[in-house]
Amino acid sequence: MDIKMLCLGALSLGDATGYDIKKLFDEAFSHFFAAGYGSIYPALEKLTEEGKVAYDRHQQEKRPDKKVFSITAAGREVFIAELTQTPPREKLRSEFLVLMFFAHLLSPPRLAEILQERLDESQRELAMLEDLTKREMPAGMKFTVHYALAATHAAIVCIKEHQQDLLRDARVIVNQCARPKSPGEQHA
Amino acid sequence: MDIKMLCLGALSLGDATGYDIKKLFDEAFSHFFAAGYGSIYPALEKLTEEGKVAYDRHQQEKRPDKKVFSITAAGREVFIAELTQTPPREKLRSEFLVLMFFAHLLSPPRLAEILQERLDESQRELAMLEDLTKREMPAGMKFTVHYALAATHAAIVCIKEHQQDLLRDARVIVNQCARPKSPGEQHA
DNA sequence: TAATCCATGTAATAGGTTACATGATTCC
DNA sequence: GGAATCATGTAACCTATTACATGGATTA
């Protein structure tokens, strides 16, 4: 399951330009898959070569020409076959948790900043997801929003719960390091 | 923040072989960063060239030689500098949610299978994380476990809540498609 | 006796990110 | 007047995955 397949999926919902597909990645897909123009346009080119999509050139008066892509019958078949054999994996890559794992190496103000930034970001995501719940969509799509909402909410609660304790601990550790060592404590 | 930095982080906790570091990735890091031997060994090689780590060769009688890596003073500095300037991002890549997003293209049995597999996998993760909570560790590390626990738990609850509804909807849609179309409904 | 643990690595490839390059239009 | 929207793409680079290759020791 790569960006090519997600583009095919996007086109299974209706015809679109590369630009449109990017918007889909930024909105509907954003909480579970990321892509930029640098991957989307080459992906569409390869799919075209493979006969899985085709495009019509739409001339516009006051805009550059558009390439409006559609999925072909072959493309739809390949996409459904792919869905049928893709295992339902999930992989998180969290720089935030790396920072927290090594929190004992951070200064207390930096730690406070990290927690606050993540909290703010999570709250922005929450707002975006709550906005999405208002749109009409099939049950499966709706589920992805609920799922992301639940995870984001849980994250926010967890950060708020531990924030004070983590910062208190950080200050204590800094104080211990600042205090001159008594003899025999070097190899503690 | 790449695998090189995570290796440096691992060595900031104590000397280790490439093999040991892999175990750390599979246990303590597993819920927020992934890596295999194919990335760890080259990373350690580059870090050695850059003077951020060094190794001692330990001969063993009944085993192949070990390379025991240690972080250098320079390496520790670089690592802390990196921690200080890394933004606390978080990125999910979920094939599971892609499948759910396109659930309307799946057969009901396949959909049921996907939900069950994800549930089982989440429950395995939950068990692993609960096991980790029993170990003694600094507050920051403990937090990463609580955070992952909260997210995984929320995911499980969410799947259980929607499982029945999703499957019911899927059956309805299949029935609609199976039913012969009445005239004039082709372009609905 | 089969699987798992210990222990190291390479090579080919896939895959994606980032920055660059262009340019009119419309909204604030 | 400046930012955002619409619209397309390329090229260099970096990173990581996968499969391969080896092999003794221990545990079930």
Coordinates of N, CA and C in Angstrom, one line a residue, chain A residues 99-100 105-117 167, chain B residues 80-88:
Chain A
L99 N 11.2 12.3 22.2 CA 11.6 13.4 23.1 C 11.2 13.1 24.6
M100 N 10.0 12.5 24.7 CA 9.6 12.2 26.1 C 10.4 11.0 26.7
L105 N 17.0 14.2 29.7 CA 18.1 14.9 29.1 C 17.7 16.3 28.7
L106 N 16.5 16.7 28.9 CA 16.0 18.0 28.5 C 15.9 19.0 29.6
S107 N 16.0 20.2 29.3 CA 15.9 21.3 30.3 C 14.4 21.4 30.6
P108 N 14.0 21.7 31.9 CA 12.6 21.8 32.2 C 11.8 22.8 31.3
P109 N 12.4 23.9 31.0 CA 11.6 24.8 30.1 C 11.3 24.2 28.7
R110 N 12.3 23.5 28.2 CA 12.2 22.8 26.9 C 11.1 21.7 27.0
L111 N 11.1 21.0 28.1 CA 10.1 19.9 28.3 C 8.7 20.5 28.3
A112 N 8.6 21.6 29.1 CA 7.3 22.3 29.1 C 6.8 22.7 27.8
E113 N 7.8 23.3 27.0 CA 7.4 23.7 25.6 C 7.0 22.6 24.8
I114 N 7.7 21.5 24.8 CA 7.3 20.3 24.0 C 5.9 19.8 24.4
L115 N 5.6 19.7 25.7 CA 4.3 19.2 26.1 C 3.2 20.2 25.6
Q116 N 3.5 21.5 25.7 CA 2.5 22.5 25.3 C 2.2 22.5 23.8
E117 N 3.3 22.4 23.0 CA 3.2 22.3 21.6 C 2.4 21.1 21.1
L167 N 6.8 17.8 34.8 CA 7.6 19.0 35.0 C 8.1 19.1 36.5
Chain B
I80 N 22.0 15.6 22.4 CA 21.2 16.6 23.2 C 20.8 17.8 22.4
A81 N 21.8 18.2 21.6 CA 21.4 19.3 20.7 C 20.3 19.0 19.8
E82 N 20.3 17.8 19.2 CA 19.2 17.3 18.4 C 17.9 17.3 19.1
L83 N 17.9 16.8 20.3 CA 16.7 16.7 21.1 C 16.1 18.1 21.4
T84 N 17.0 19.1 21.5 CA 16.6 20.4 21.8 C 15.9 21.1 20.7
Q85 N 16.3 20.7 19.5 CA 15.7 21.4 18.3 C 14.7 20.6 17.5
T86 N 14.4 19.4 17.9 CA 13.5 18.5 17.2 C 12.0 18.9 17.6
P87 N 11.2 19.3 16.6 CA 9.8 19.6 16.9 C 9.0 18.3 17.3
P88 N 8.1 18.4 18.2 CA 7.4 17.2 18.7 C 6.3 16.7 17.8

